């Protein structure tokens, strides 16, 4: 896959050939792309079921919808005031979480976070993250069960309540990153034992590791804190048995994600998982799975050549936005950050949608702007509450 450069933004502009994986789609989910041209998304289904995503045809339609929606983003929600039976709200970086009896209502907003703060609001971001996670939840439930009950709205997932482990399980396959807890950041500062992983000398940025590693973090007041597996047990955050099971599940999920990404011309670089324990003692996967918010994805075809030339890999995640803020501000120290350029916001929205369609083989639903997103969510959640 090649990229063209326009206005300083790497723009995905060439077809991506891939083979779809068989997957089970729940009733009411997105339609799988058939072997014909549908709304500008050209799909050729040959004897080997290879698919070509014609980005040049699809991109203008999507970008036009994105630009029309720049002023209609979902930045805040107030379901505790608009939906009877919904109780307290917890505002996360991206998700607003509401309590409703034995269930949680998770609303994925369009807020874009990095460096432990909100950078912008991105059209369709909440919808694409929610739908991406739902696809992965459905396709990983044989590896580990999840807490999903239903998805009554494009931006909403209803999940079972469980005891959440206070640890994020970050799995890494490459030495990369720009944030304070990223592997390349700490390695470049001389750290050779990170979260209990002994790292060899001589690694270079964006190099693939010999094997995937776990670098867990715990939540401090406003940032993530790296922690080793031994420290997790010593601090009473999880039992040894719980930790062993979760570690095995996290690595299995990541290997599966890498396999799926590879078959679609992508590299799953790193990601994070969260888990909880249900009332019956079973371990459940929660939060989100393999989204471009929680994961890094690179283009496989150009990776080796760009590394040899000392260039950054071509990515389909929010890393380019992180890099822009790092170049134009100090995201960790500046009290006020510059506004993200509109072209970067639109590009990020396009990349998220591109990734969803590439991985799932399904067309992303571009909703018409006929009502506010919050009004639509309120209506759909009210209806869903009747059957809980």
Short mmCIF file of N, CA and C in Angstrom, two decimals, residues 168-176 183 194-195 197 209 211-217 229 246-258 268-275 285 290 294-296:
data_model
loop_
_atom_site.label_atom_id
_atom_site.label_comp_id
_atom_site.label_asym_id
_atom_site.label_seq_id
_atom_site.Cartn_x
_atom_site.Cartn_y
_atom_site.Cartn_z
N UNK A 168 -4.60 -2.32 33.69
CA UNK A 168 -4.73 -2.40 32.24
C UNK A 168 -3.60 -3.27 31.72
N UNK A 169 -3.96 -4.27 30.93
CA UNK A 169 -2.96 -5.21 30.42
C UNK A 169 -2.54 -4.78 29.01
N UNK A 170 -1.40 -4.11 28.96
CA UNK A 170 -0.85 -3.62 27.70
C UNK A 170 0.03 -4.72 27.11
N UNK A 171 -0.24 -5.09 25.87
CA UNK A 171 0.56 -6.10 25.18
C UNK A 171 1.27 -5.42 24.02
N UNK A 172 2.57 -5.67 23.92
CA UNK A 172 3.39 -4.99 22.90
C UNK A 172 4.14 -6.01 22.05
N UNK A 173 4.17 -5.73 20.75
CA UNK A 173 4.94 -6.56 19.83
C UNK A 173 6.09 -5.83 19.20
N UNK A 174 6.16 -4.51 19.43
CA UNK A 174 7.19 -3.67 18.82
C UNK A 174 7.70 -2.64 19.83
N UNK A 175 8.89 -2.12 19.58
CA UNK A 175 9.47 -1.08 20.42
C UNK A 175 9.11 0.27 19.79
N UNK A 176 8.09 0.92 20.31
CA UNK A 176 7.64 2.16 19.69
C UNK A 176 6.89 3.01 20.70
N UNK A 183 7.01 1.95 25.22
CA UNK A 183 8.22 1.15 25.34
C UNK A 183 9.44 1.88 24.80
N UNK A 194 11.60 -3.47 32.12
CA UNK A 194 10.36 -2.70 32.13
C UNK A 194 9.20 -3.61 32.47
N UNK A 195 8.56 -3.34 33.58
CA UNK A 195 7.42 -4.14 34.03
C UNK A 195 7.79 -5.62 34.15
N UNK A 197 10.04 -7.18 32.33
CA UNK A 197 10.56 -7.70 31.07
C UNK A 197 12.00 -7.21 30.89
N UNK A 209 9.74 -6.98 18.46
CA UNK A 209 10.33 -7.77 19.53
C UNK A 209 10.38 -9.25 19.14
N UNK A 211 9.43 -11.66 20.93
CA UNK A 211 8.14 -12.20 21.33
C UNK A 211 7.31 -11.09 21.96
N UNK A 212 6.01 -11.24 21.95
CA UNK A 212 5.12 -10.24 22.55
C UNK A 212 5.32 -10.21 24.06
N UNK A 213 5.20 -9.02 24.64
CA UNK A 213 5.40 -8.88 26.08
C UNK A 213 4.22 -8.14 26.70
N UNK A 214 4.04 -8.35 27.99
CA UNK A 214 3.02 -7.66 28.78
C UNK A 214 3.69 -6.54 29.58
N UNK A 215 3.13 -5.33 29.50
CA UNK A 215 3.62 -4.21 30.31
C UNK A 215 2.41 -3.57 30.99
N UNK A 216 1.91 -4.16 32.06
CA UNK A 216 0.68 -3.68 32.70
C UNK A 216 0.85 -2.28 33.30
N UNK A 217 -0.26 -1.61 33.47
CA UNK A 217 -0.28 -0.32 34.16
C UNK A 217 -1.44 -0.29 35.14
N UNK A 229 4.24 -7.85 36.99
CA UNK A 229 3.29 -8.90 37.37
C UNK A 229 3.44 -9.24 38.85
N UNK A 246 -5.58 -14.17 33.36
CA UNK A 246 -5.73 -12.96 32.57
C UNK A 246 -4.53 -12.76 31.63
N UNK A 247 -3.33 -13.02 32.12
CA UNK A 247 -2.14 -12.87 31.27
C UNK A 247 -2.23 -13.80 30.06
N UNK A 248 -2.63 -15.04 30.30
CA UNK A 248 -2.75 -16.00 29.20
C UNK A 248 -3.80 -15.54 28.20
N UNK A 249 -4.94 -15.03 28.71
CA UNK A 249 -6.00 -14.56 27.83
C UNK A 249 -5.54 -13.33 27.03
N UNK A 250 -4.84 -12.41 27.68
CA UNK A 250 -4.39 -11.20 27.01
C UNK A 250 -3.44 -11.53 25.87
N UNK A 251 -2.48 -12.41 26.12
CA UNK A 251 -1.54 -12.78 25.07
C UNK A 251 -2.23 -13.53 23.93
N UNK A 252 -3.20 -14.37 24.27
CA UNK A 252 -3.95 -15.11 23.24
C UNK A 252 -4.78 -14.15 22.39
N UNK A 253 -5.41 -13.17 23.03
CA UNK A 253 -6.18 -12.17 22.30
C UNK A 253 -5.29 -11.39 21.34
N UNK A 254 -4.11 -11.01 21.82
CA UNK A 254 -3.20 -10.22 20.99
C UNK A 254 -2.70 -11.04 19.80
N UNK A 255 -2.34 -12.28 20.03
CA UNK A 255 -1.89 -13.14 18.93
C UNK A 255 -3.00 -13.31 17.89
N UNK A 256 -4.23 -13.47 18.37
CA UNK A 256 -5.35 -13.58 17.45
C UNK A 256 -5.53 -12.28 16.67
N UNK A 257 -5.44 -11.16 17.37
CA UNK A 257 -5.56 -9.87 16.70
C UNK A 257 -4.48 -9.66 15.67
N UNK A 258 -3.26 -10.06 15.98
CA UNK A 258 -2.17 -9.95 15.02
C UNK A 258 -2.43 -10.80 13.78
N UNK A 268 -0.70 -5.38 13.85
CA UNK A 268 -1.19 -4.95 15.17
C UNK A 268 0.03 -4.80 16.05
N UNK A 269 0.37 -3.57 16.40
CA UNK A 269 1.64 -3.25 17.04
C UNK A 269 1.57 -3.42 18.55
N UNK A 270 0.57 -2.83 19.16
CA UNK A 270 0.35 -2.97 20.59
C UNK A 270 -1.10 -2.62 20.89
N UNK A 271 -1.53 -2.98 22.09
CA UNK A 271 -2.91 -2.70 22.48
C UNK A 271 -3.03 -2.83 23.99
N UNK A 272 -4.21 -2.55 24.50
CA UNK A 272 -4.47 -2.74 25.93
C UNK A 272 -5.81 -3.43 26.12
N UNK A 273 -5.88 -4.24 27.17
CA UNK A 273 -7.11 -4.94 27.51
C UNK A 273 -7.46 -4.67 28.97
N UNK A 274 -8.77 -4.73 29.25
CA UNK A 274 -9.24 -4.66 30.63
C UNK A 274 -10.14 -5.85 30.88
N UNK A 275 -10.08 -6.35 32.11
CA UNK A 275 -10.83 -7.55 32.47
C UNK A 275 -11.56 -7.32 33.79
N UNK A 285 -13.84 -10.23 29.53
CA UNK A 285 -13.20 -9.13 28.80
C UNK A 285 -14.17 -7.96 28.77
N UNK A 290 -9.11 -3.96 20.49
CA UNK A 290 -8.41 -3.75 19.23
C UNK A 290 -8.93 -2.56 18.42
N UNK A 294 -7.26 2.14 21.28
CA UNK A 294 -6.53 1.33 22.27
C UNK A 294 -5.35 0.61 21.65
N UNK A 295 -5.17 0.74 20.36
CA UNK A 295 -4.17 -0.06 19.64
C UNK A 295 -3.42 0.78 18.61
N UNK A 296 -2.24 0.30 18.25
CA UNK A 296 -1.52 0.85 17.11
C UNK A 296 -1.59 -0.15 15.95
#
